[in-house]
Coordinates of N, CA and C in Angstrom, one line a residue:
Chain A
X60 N 8.2 -1.4 26.7 CA 7.3 -1.0 25.5 C 8.6 0.2 25.2
X61 N 9.7 0.0 24.6 CA 10.5 1.1 23.3 C 9.8 1.4 23.0
X62 N 9.9 2.1 22.2 CA 9.2 3.1 20.8 C 10.5 3.1 20.2
X63 N 9.8 3.3 18.8 CA 10.7 2.9 17.6 C 11.4 3.8 17.1
X64 N 13.0 3.9 16.5 CA 13.2 5.4 17.2 C 13.6 5.9 15.7
X65 N 13.0 7.0 15.6 CA 13.4 8.5 14.9 C 14.3 9.2 14.9
X66 N 15.2 9.7 13.8 CA 16.0 11.1 13.8 C 15.1 11.8 14.7
X67 N 15.6 13.2 15.3 CA 14.8 13.8 16.3 C 14.3 14.8 14.7
X68 N 15.3 15.2 14.0 CA 15.1 16.4 12.7 C 15.8 16.0 11.7
X69 N 14.6 16.2 10.5 CA 15.2 16.5 9.0 C 14.8 17.6 8.5
X70 N 15.7 18.1 7.6 CA 15.4 19.3 7.2 C 16.0 19.0 5.2
X71 N 14.9 20.0 4.1 CA 15.4 19.8 3.2 C 14.8 21.1 2.3
X72 N 15.2 21.4 1.4 CA 15.4 22.7 0.3 C 14.3 22.1 -0.5
X73 N 13.3 23.0 -0.4 CA 12.2 23.2 -1.2 C 12.3 22.1 -2.7
X74 N 11.8 20.9 -3.3 CA 11.7 20.5 -4.1 C 13.2 19.6 -4.5
X75 N 13.6 19.2 -2.9 CA 14.8 18.4 -2.7 C 13.8 16.9 -2.1
X76 N 14.5 16.0 -2.0 CA 13.9 14.8 -1.2 C 14.6 14.3 0.3
X77 N 14.2 13.7 0.5 CA 14.2 13.6 1.9 C 14.0 12.7 2.4
X78 N 14.4 11.5 3.7 CA 14.1 9.8 4.2 C 14.2 10.1 5.8
X79 N 12.9 9.2 6.0 CA 12.8 9.7 7.6 C 13.2 8.2 7.5
X80 N 14.1 7.9 8.7 CA 14.2 6.4 8.9 C 13.3 5.9 10.4
X81 N 13.0 4.8 10.6 CA 12.4 4.1 11.5 C 13.0 3.0 11.6
X82 N 13.9 2.5 13.0 CA 14.9 1.6 13.6 C 13.4 1.1 14.7
X83 N 13.3 -0.3 14.2 CA 12.8 -1.3 15.7 C 13.4 -2.4 16.1
X84 N 12.6 -4.0 15.3 CA 13.4 -5.5 16.1 C 12.7 -6.1 15.7
X85 N 13.1 -7.3 15.6 CA 12.7 -8.7 14.9 C 11.1 -8.4 15.7
X86 N 10.5 -8.0 17.1 CA 9.5 -8.1 17.3 C 8.4 -7.2 16.5
X87 N 8.9 -6.5 15.7 CA 7.9 -5.4 15.3 C 8.4 -5.0 14.0
X88 N 8.7 -3.9 13.6 CA 9.3 -3.6 12.0 C 9.8 -5.0 11.5
X89 N 10.7 -6.0 11.7 CA 12.1 -7.0 11.7 C 10.6 -8.0 10.7
X90 N 9.6 -8.1 11.6 CA 8.4 -9.7 12.0 C 7.4 -9.2 11.2
X91 N 6.8 -7.7 10.5 CA 5.4 -7.8 10.7 C 5.4 -6.6 9.3
X92 N 5.0 -6.9 7.8 CA 4.8 -5.7 7.1 C 3.5 -5.0 7.6
X93 N 3.5 -4.1 8.4 CA 1.9 -3.5 8.8 C 2.8 -2.0 9.3
X94 N 4.0 -1.8 8.9 CA 4.5 0.0 9.3 C 3.5 0.9 8.4
X95 N 3.2 1.6 9.4 CA 2.4 2.9 8.6 C 3.2 4.1 9.3
X96 N 3.3 5.2 8.7 CA 3.5 6.6 8.7 C 2.2 7.8 8.6
X97 N 2.3 8.6 9.7 CA 1.4 9.5 10.1 C 2.2 11.0 9.8
X98 N 1.7 11.9 9.8 CA 2.1 13.5 9.3 C 0.7 14.1 10.8
X99 N 1.9 15.2 11.3 CA 0.6 15.9 12.0 C 1.6 17.2 12.2
X100 N 0.3 17.8 11.7 CA 0.8 19.6 11.9 C 0.6 19.8 12.9
X101 N 0.8 21.3 13.7 CA 0.7 21.7 15.2 C -0.6 22.2 15.5
X102 N -1.0 21.4 16.7 CA -2.2 21.9 17.0 C -3.9 20.5 16.0
X103 N -3.2 19.7 15.3 CA -4.1 18.8 14.4 C -3.7 17.4 14.5
X104 N -5.0 16.6 14.6 CA -4.8 15.1 14.7 C -4.0 14.7 13.4
X105 N -3.0 13.2 14.0 CA -2.3 12.6 13.1 C -3.1 12.3 12.0
X106 N -2.3 12.7 10.6 CA -3.3 12.3 9.0 C -2.2 10.9 8.4
X107 N -3.0 9.9 8.7 CA -2.0 8.9 7.7 C -1.8 9.0 6.2
X108 N -0.1 8.6 6.0 CA 0.2 9.1 5.0 C 0.7 7.5 4.0
X109 N 0.8 6.8 4.9 CA 1.2 5.1 4.3 C 0.9 3.9 4.8
X110 N 0.3 3.0 4.6 CA 0.4 2.0 5.2 C 0.6 0.9 4.8
X111 N 0.5 -0.3 5.8 CA 1.4 -1.4 5.4 C 2.5 -1.2 4.3
X112 N 3.1 -0.8 4.8 CA 4.7 -0.6 4.4 C 5.1 0.6 2.8
X113 N 4.0 0.4 1.9 CA 4.4 1.4 0.9 C 3.1 1.5 0.3
X114 N 2.4 1.6 0.7 CA 0.5 2.0 0.5 C 0.4 3.2 1.1
X115 N -0.1 4.1 -0.6 CA -1.0 5.6 -0.2 C -2.8 5.5 0.3
X116 N -3.1 6.0 1.3 CA -4.4 5.8 1.3 C -4.7 7.0 0.3
X117 N -5.9 7.0 0.2 CA -6.8 7.8 -1.4 C -6.3 9.1 -0.8
X118 N -5.7 10.0 -1.8 CA -6.2 11.4 -2.0 C -4.4 11.5 -1.2
X119 N -3.3 10.7 -1.0 CA -2.2 11.4 -0.5 C -1.1 11.3 -1.5
X120 N -0.6 12.4 -1.5 CA 0.1 12.7 -3.0 C 1.4 11.3 -2.9
X121 N 1.4 10.9 -4.5 CA 2.5 10.4 -4.5 C 3.9 10.7 -4.1
X122 N 4.4 11.5 -3.8 CA 5.3 12.3 -3.3 C 5.8 11.8 -2.3
X123 N 4.3 11.1 -1.4 CA 5.3 9.8 -0.1 C 5.5 8.8 -0.5
X124 N 6.1 8.0 -0.1 CA 6.8 6.6 -0.5 C 7.2 6.0 0.8
X125 N 6.9 4.6 1.1 CA 7.4 4.1 2.2 C 7.9 2.7 1.6
X126 N 9.5 2.4 2.2 CA 9.9 1.3 2.2 C 10.3 0.3 3.3
X127 N 10.6 -0.9 3.4 CA 11.8 -1.5 4.6 C 12.8 -1.9 3.8
X128 N 13.6 -2.3 5.7 CA 14.4 -3.2 4.8 C 14.9 -3.8 6.3
X129 N 14.6 -5.4 6.6 CA 15.3 -5.4 8.0 C 14.3 -4.9 9.0
X130 N 14.6 -4.2 10.1 CA 14.5 -4.0 11.1 C 13.8 -2.3 10.7
X131 N 14.4 -1.7 9.7 CA 14.3 -0.4 9.4 C 13.6 0.0 8.6
X132 N 12.5 0.7 8.6 CA 11.5 1.0 7.6 C 11.5 3.2 7.6
X133 N 11.6 3.2 6.0 CA 11.9 4.3 5.6 C 10.4 5.1 5.3
X134 N 10.3 6.4 5.2 CA 9.3 6.9 4.6 C 10.0 8.3 4.1
X135 N 10.4 8.3 2.3 CA 11.0 9.3 1.7 C 9.8 10.3 1.1
X136 N 10.2 11.4 0.9 CA 9.3 12.6 0.5 C 10.2 12.8 -0.9
X137 N 9.3 13.5 -1.9 CA 9.7 13.6 -2.9 C 9.5 14.8 -3.0
X138 N 10.6 16.0 -3.9 CA 9.7 17.0 -4.5 C 9.3 18.0 -3.0
X139 N 10.0 18.0 -2.0 CA 9.7 19.0 -0.8 C 8.7 19.9 -0.8
X140 N 8.0 20.4 -0.5 CA 7.1 21.3 -1.2 C 7.0 22.6 0.7
X141 N 6.1 23.4 1.0 CA 6.3 24.0 2.5 C 5.5 23.5 3.1
X142 N 4.1 22.9 2.4 CA 3.0 22.4 3.4 C 3.7 20.7 3.7
X143 N 4.7 19.9 3.7 CA 4.9 18.9 4.3 C 6.1 19.7 5.6
X144 N 5.8 20.9 6.5 CA 7.0 21.0 7.0 C 5.8 20.6 8.0
X145 N 6.3 19.0 8.7 CA 5.4 18.9 10.0 C 6.4 17.8 11.0
X146 N 5.7 17.2 11.8 CA 5.8 16.4 12.5 C 5.7 14.8 12.1
X147 N 6.7 14.2 12.0 CA 6.0 12.5 11.0 C 6.3 11.4 11.8
X148 N 5.0 10.6 12.6 CA 5.3 9.4 13.4 C 5.1 8.3 12.5
X149 N 6.0 7.5 12.9 CA 6.1 5.5 12.2 C 5.2 5.4 13.0
X150 N 5.2 4.0 12.8 CA 3.9 3.2 13.4 C 4.2 1.8 13.4
X151 N 4.8 0.6 14.5 CA 4.5 -0.6 13.7 C 3.4 -1.7 14.7
X152 N 2.8 -2.6 14.3 CA 1.8 -3.6 14.7 C 3.2 -4.7 15.6
X153 N 3.5 -4.9 16.7 CA 4.4 -5.1 17.5 C 3.7 -6.9 17.8
X154 N 4.3 -7.7 18.2 CA 4.8 -9.3 19.3 C 3.6 -8.7 20.2
X155 N 2.4 -9.9 20.3 CA 1.9 -9.4 21.9 C 0.8 -9.1 21.4
X156 N 0.1 -8.5 20.2 CA -1.4 -8.0 19.8 C -1.4 -6.2 20.3
X157 N 0.3 -5.4 20.0 CA -0.4 -4.7 20.2 C 0.6 -3.3 19.2
X158 N 0.6 -2.2 19.4 CA 1.4 -1.7 18.4 C 2.4 -0.5 19.1
X159 N 3.1 0.4 18.7 CA 4.5 1.0 18.9 C 4.2 2.1 17.8
X160 N 4.5 3.3 18.3 CA 5.0 4.5 17.7 C 6.4 5.0 17.5
X161 N 6.8 5.2 16.6 CA 8.6 6.3 16.4 C 8.5 7.5 17.6
X162 N 9.4 7.6 17.7 CA 9.7 8.8 18.6 C 9.3 10.7 18.0
X163 N 9.8 9.9 16.6 CA 9.0 11.7 16.1 C 10.0 12.1 15.4
X164 N 9.4 12.2 13.8 CA 10.7 13.5 13.3 C 10.4 14.6 12.7
X165 N 11.3 16.0 13.2 CA 10.1 17.2 12.6 C 11.0 17.5 11.5
X166 N 10.3 17.7 10.3 CA 10.9 18.2 9.0 C 10.8 19.4 8.7
X167 N 11.9 19.8 8.5 CA 12.0 21.7 8.1 C 12.2 21.9 6.7
X168 N 11.3 22.9 6.2 CA 11.5 23.2 5.0 C 12.3 24.3 4.7
X169 N 13.6 24.7 4.1 CA 14.5 25.3 4.0 C 14.0 26.0 2.8
Chain B
X200 N -19.5 9.9 4.9 CA -18.2 10.0 5.5 C -17.5 9.9 6.7
X201 N -17.0 9.0 6.5 CA -16.6 7.8 8.1 C -15.6 8.9 8.9
X202 N -16.4 9.0 10.3 CA -15.9 10.2 11.1 C -16.0 9.6 12.8
X203 N -14.8 10.1 13.4 CA -14.8 10.1 14.9 C -15.1 11.7 15.9
X204 N -15.5 11.7 16.4 CA -15.9 13.2 17.0 C -15.9 13.0 18.6
X205 N -14.9 13.5 19.3 CA -14.6 13.1 20.5 C -15.1 14.3 21.7
X206 N -15.6 13.7 22.6 CA -15.6 14.9 24.2 C -15.0 16.2 23.7
X207 N -15.6 17.1 24.6 CA -14.7 18.3 25.1 C -13.6 18.0 26.2
X208 N -12.6 19.4 26.0 CA -11.6 19.4 26.9 C -11.7 19.6 28.3
X209 N -11.4 18.9 29.1 CA -11.4 18.4 30.6 C -10.3 19.0 31.8
X210 N -10.5 19.3 33.0 CA -9.7 19.9 34.0 C -10.0 19.1 34.9
X211 N -8.7 18.6 35.3 CA -9.1 17.2 36.8 C -8.0 17.5 37.6
X212 N -8.8 17.0 38.8 CA -7.3 17.5 39.9 C -6.6 16.1 40.0
X213 N -5.5 15.8 40.5 CA -4.8 14.4 40.6 C -5.1 13.8 41.6
X214 N -5.8 12.4 41.4 CA -6.3 11.2 42.0 C -7.6 11.2 41.1
X215 N -7.9 12.4 41.0 CA -9.6 11.9 39.6 C -9.4 10.9 38.8
X216 N -10.8 10.9 38.7 CA -10.5 10.0 37.0 C -11.0 10.7 35.8
X217 N -11.0 10.6 34.6 CA -11.5 11.2 33.5 C -12.1 10.1 32.1
X218 N -13.2 10.4 31.9 CA -14.0 9.3 31.0 C -14.3 10.2 29.6
X219 N -13.3 10.1 28.7 CA -13.2 10.6 27.3 C -14.4 9.8 26.5
X220 N -15.4 10.5 25.5 CA -16.0 9.7 24.5 C -15.9 10.1 22.8
X221 N -16.2 9.0 21.8 CA -16.0 9.2 20.5 C -17.1 8.2 19.8
X222 N -17.4 9.1 19.2 CA -18.6 8.9 19.1 C -18.3 8.7 17.7
X223 N -18.8 7.2 16.9 CA -18.4 7.3 15.2 C -19.6 7.3 14.5
X224 N -19.6 7.9 13.3 CA -20.5 8.1 12.5 C -19.9 7.6 10.4
X225 N -20.9 7.3 9.9 CA -20.4 7.0 8.3 C -20.2 5.8 8.4
X226 N -19.9 4.4 9.8 CA -19.9 3.1 9.3 C -20.2 2.8 10.6
X227 N -20.6 1.6 9.9 CA -21.0 0.5 10.8 C -20.0 0.3 12.0
X228 N -20.4 1.0 13.2 CA -19.7 0.6 14.4 C -19.0 -0.3 15.1
X229 N -19.8 -1.4 14.6 CA -18.9 -3.1 15.3 C -18.3 -3.4 14.0
X230 N -18.4 -2.6 13.2 CA -17.1 -3.4 11.5 C -15.5 -2.9 12.5
X231 N -14.7 -2.6 13.2 CA -13.6 -2.0 13.3 C -13.3 -2.1 14.2
X232 N -12.2 -2.3 15.0 CA -11.5 -2.1 16.3 C -11.4 -0.5 16.6
X233 N -11.7 0.1 17.8 CA -11.3 1.5 17.9 C -9.8 1.3 18.8
X234 N -8.8 2.5 18.2 CA -7.7 2.4 19.2 C -7.6 4.0 20.4
X235 N -6.5 4.2 21.5 CA -6.7 5.4 21.9 C -5.5 5.2 21.8
X236 N -5.2 6.7 21.9 CA -3.5 7.0 21.5 C -3.3 8.4 22.7
X237 N -2.2 8.6 22.8 CA -1.9 10.3 23.6 C -0.8 10.5 23.5
X238 N -0.9 11.5 23.3 CA 0.4 12.5 23.4 C 0.7 13.3 23.8
X239 N 1.4 13.4 25.1 CA 2.1 14.3 26.4 C 2.8 16.0 25.7
X240 N 2.2 16.3 26.2 CA 2.7 18.3 26.0 C 4.3 18.2 25.3
X241 N 4.0 18.0 24.3 CA 5.2 18.6 23.2 C 6.3 17.0 22.9
X242 N 5.4 16.6 23.4 CA 6.2 15.0 23.3 C 5.3 13.9 21.8
X243 N 5.9 12.7 21.7 CA 5.2 12.1 20.7 C 3.8 10.9 21.0
X244 N 3.9 10.5 20.3 CA 2.3 10.0 20.1 C 2.8 8.6 21.1
X245 N 1.7 8.0 21.8 CA 1.7 6.6 22.4 C 0.1 5.6 22.5
X246 N 0.9 5.0 21.7 CA -0.2 3.6 22.0 C -1.1 3.2 23.2
X247 N -2.2 3.1 23.9 CA -2.7 2.8 25.2 C -3.5 1.5 24.6
X248 N -3.9 1.3 23.5 CA -4.8 0.2 23.6 C -5.8 0.0 22.7
X249 N -6.9 -0.8 22.7 CA -7.6 -1.0 21.8 C -8.9 -1.7 22.2
X250 N -10.4 -1.7 22.2 CA -11.8 -2.2 22.2 C -12.6 -2.8 21.2
X251 N -12.3 -4.4 20.7 CA -13.5 -4.7 19.5 C -14.9 -3.9 19.7
X252 N -15.8 -3.1 19.2 CA -17.2 -2.0 19.8 C -18.2 -3.8 19.4
X253 N -17.7 -4.8 19.1 CA -18.4 -6.0 18.6 C -18.6 -6.9 20.1
X254 N -17.6 -7.2 20.7 CA -18.0 -7.8 21.8 C -17.0 -7.1 23.0
X255 N -16.6 -5.8 23.7 CA -16.1 -5.3 24.2 C -14.8 -6.1 24.8
X256 N -14.5 -6.6 23.6 CA -13.1 -7.0 23.9 C -12.0 -6.2 24.1
X257 N -10.8 -5.8 25.3 CA -9.8 -5.4 25.2 C -8.5 -5.3 25.7
X258 N -7.7 -5.0 24.6 CA -6.4 -4.8 24.8 C -5.5 -4.2 25.4
X259 N -5.1 -3.9 26.5 CA -4.6 -2.8 26.5 C -2.6 -2.7 26.5
X260 N -2.4 -1.5 26.2 CA -1.1 -1.6 26.1 C -0.1 -2.1 27.8
X261 N 0.8 -2.5 27.9 CA 1.3 -2.4 29.3 C 1.4 -1.9 30.1
X262 N 2.1 -0.2 29.7 CA 2.2 0.7 30.7 C 0.6 1.2 31.2
X263 N -0.3 0.9 30.6 CA -1.3 1.5 30.7 C -2.5 0.4 31.8
X264 N -2.0 -0.7 31.8 CA -2.9 -2.0 32.3 C -3.5 -2.0 33.8
X265 N -4.5 -1.8 34.8 CA -4.6 -1.1 35.9 C -5.1 0.4 36.0
X266 N -4.7 1.0 35.0 CA -5.1 2.5 35.0 C -6.2 2.9 33.9
X267 N -6.5 2.1 33.2 CA -7.2 3.0 32.0 C -8.6 1.3 31.6
X268 N -9.7 2.0 31.4 CA -10.7 1.0 31.0 C -11.6 1.5 29.8
X269 N -11.3 0.5 29.0 CA -12.1 1.2 27.7 C -13.3 0.3 27.7
X270 N -14.6 1.0 27.0 CA -15.5 0.8 27.5 C -16.6 0.8 25.6
X271 N -17.6 0.9 25.4 CA -18.6 1.3 24.7 C -20.3 0.8 24.6
X272 N -21.0 1.8 23.9 CA -22.4 1.9 23.8 C -23.0 1.0 22.2
X273 N -23.0 0.8 21.8 CA -22.9 0.2 20.7 C -24.2 0.9 19.8
X274 N -25.4 1.4 21.3 CA -26.9 1.8 20.5 C -26.2 2.8 20.0
X275 N -25.3 3.9 20.8 CA -25.2 5.3 19.9 C -23.6 5.6 19.3
X276 N -23.1 4.3 19.0 CA -21.7 3.7 18.3 C -20.4 5.1 18.8
X277 N -20.9 5.2 20.3 CA -19.5 5.4 21.0 C -18.9 4.8 22.1
X278 N -17.5 4.8 22.0 CA -16.3 3.8 22.5 C -15.8 5.4 23.8
X279 N -15.5 4.2 24.6 CA -15.3 5.6 26.5 C -13.3 4.9 26.6
X280 N -13.0 6.2 27.1 CA -11.7 5.9 27.3 C -11.9 6.3 29.2
X281 N -11.7 5.4 30.1 CA -11.8 6.3 30.8 C -9.9 5.8 31.8
X282 N -9.5 6.8 32.7 CA -8.0 7.1 33.1 C -8.2 7.8 34.2
X283 N -8.1 6.5 35.9 CA -8.1 6.4 36.9 C -6.9 7.1 37.5
X284 N -6.6 7.5 38.8 CA -5.8 8.1 39.4 C -5.1 8.6 38.9
X285 N -5.2 10.1 38.0 CA -4.8 10.8 37.7 C -4.0 11.8 38.1
X286 N -2.3 11.7 37.5 CA -1.1 12.7 38.1 C -1.3 14.0 37.1
X287 N -0.3 14.4 36.9 CA -0.1 15.2 36.4 C 1.0 14.3 35.5
X288 N 1.6 13.5 35.5 CA 1.7 13.1 33.9 C 0.6 12.3 32.9
X289 N -0.6 12.6 33.2 CA -1.3 12.0 32.7 C -2.2 13.1 31.3
X290 N -1.3 14.5 32.1 CA -2.1 15.4 31.5 C -1.6 15.2 30.2
X291 N -2.5 15.8 28.4 CA -2.0 15.4 27.2 C -3.4 14.9 26.9
X292 N -3.1 15.1 25.3 CA -4.6 15.4 24.1 C -4.5 13.6 24.1
X293 N -5.9 13.2 24.3 CA -6.1 11.8 23.9 C -7.0 11.6 22.6
X294 N -6.3 10.6 21.6 CA -7.2 10.4 20.4 C -7.5 9.5 20.4
X295 N -9.1 9.4 19.8 CA -9.3 7.4 19.1 C -8.8 7.6 18.4
X296 N -8.6 6.5 17.6 CA -8.8 6.6 16.0 C -9.0 4.6 15.9
X297 N -9.8 4.3 14.6 CA -10.5 3.2 14.2 C -8.9 2.1 13.2
X298 N -9.4 1.1 13.3 CA -8.5 -0.2 12.4 C -8.9 1.0 11.4
X299 N -8.1 0.9 10.5 CA -8.0 1.1 9.0 C -8.7 -0.4 8.3
X300 N -9.9 -0.1 7.0 CA -9.7 -1.3 6.1 C -9.3 -1.9 6.3
X301 N -8.8 -3.4 6.7 CA -7.5 -4.6 6.5 C -7.1 -4.6 7.4
X302 N -7.1 -3.6 8.2 CA -6.6 -3.3 9.5 C -4.9 -3.0 9.9
X303 N -4.3 -2.8 11.3 CA -2.6 -3.0 11.3 C -2.4 -1.5 10.8
X304 N -3.5 -0.8 10.3 CA -2.8 0.8 10.8 C -4.4 1.9 11.0
X305 N -4.1 3.3 11.1 CA -4.8 3.7 11.8 C -5.5 5.0 11.0
X306 N -6.9 4.9 10.5 CA -7.8 5.8 9.9 C -9.4 5.7 9.9
X307 N -10.2 6.6 10.2 CA -9.7 8.3 10.5 C -9.9 8.6 12.3
X308 N -8.5 9.8 12.6 CA -8.9 9.8 14.2 C -9.6 10.6 14.0
X309 N -10.0 10.4 15.4 CA -10.5 12.0 16.1 C -9.8 13.1 16.4
X310 N -10.5 14.6 16.9 CA -9.9 15.4 16.7 C -9.5 15.8 17.9
X311 N -9.4 14.8 19.2 CA -8.5 14.6 20.4 C -9.3 15.7 20.9
X312 N -8.5 14.9 23.0 CA -9.0 15.7 23.4 C -8.6 15.8 25.1
X313 N -8.8 17.2 25.3 CA -7.0 17.7 25.8 C -7.5 17.3 27.6
X314 N -7.0 16.6 28.1 CA -7.5 16.4 29.6 C -6.1 16.8 30.4
X315 N -6.3 17.6 31.2 CA -5.1 18.6 31.9 C -5.2 18.4 33.6
X316 N -4.9 18.2 33.8 CA -4.5 17.4 35.5 C -3.8 18.3 35.8
X317 N -4.3 19.1 37.2 CA -3.7 20.1 38.0 C -4.5 20.3 39.4
X318 N -3.4 20.9 39.9 CA -4.3 21.0 41.6 C -4.8 22.1 41.8

């Protein structure tokens, strides 16, 4: 049960845009539009940021957007702000009625 | 306000078992699947499995089959995760979370329960 692959770290300056990739297989991302993204600050529970590839829960800034192409999903944060510095995890539904998380990406705001 | 509140931190010895609770409020408990996710120190999130509060049906991730049991008590809107035969590798924060309306993502999340395994 291998995890989805994310870059370990991504950084950007205030106001810039960054994109985090999440690579899976045809058994998960490639076969289902059930990709979600979670933001986690140190010592806190994960917070949902995107669901079903490109939908934002109520209250989440429109600076966060999601997309998918083939076996890879992406989270883009535009207009990077200091409070965006956190860990980000992707998640996908997978064959066999289960779910799998990504390896996680640490976002640093320069 | 939909909310999941988990039980407090636990310290256990290797070989023991631990049972973590997750109390739901602000919605109908039986309306949505509950999932459990763990996070080992300094590591990422790991999906453990889920339970249907409606009928008690469970589906465990392959890695955890045989070492965990998920149950629920509908009378008090509470789900439970029991982890048996604990080792130091089970030291982690355990989160419960719920199917978002429409399913296939997780919202809200409990605050997490730290389980420490040490001799």
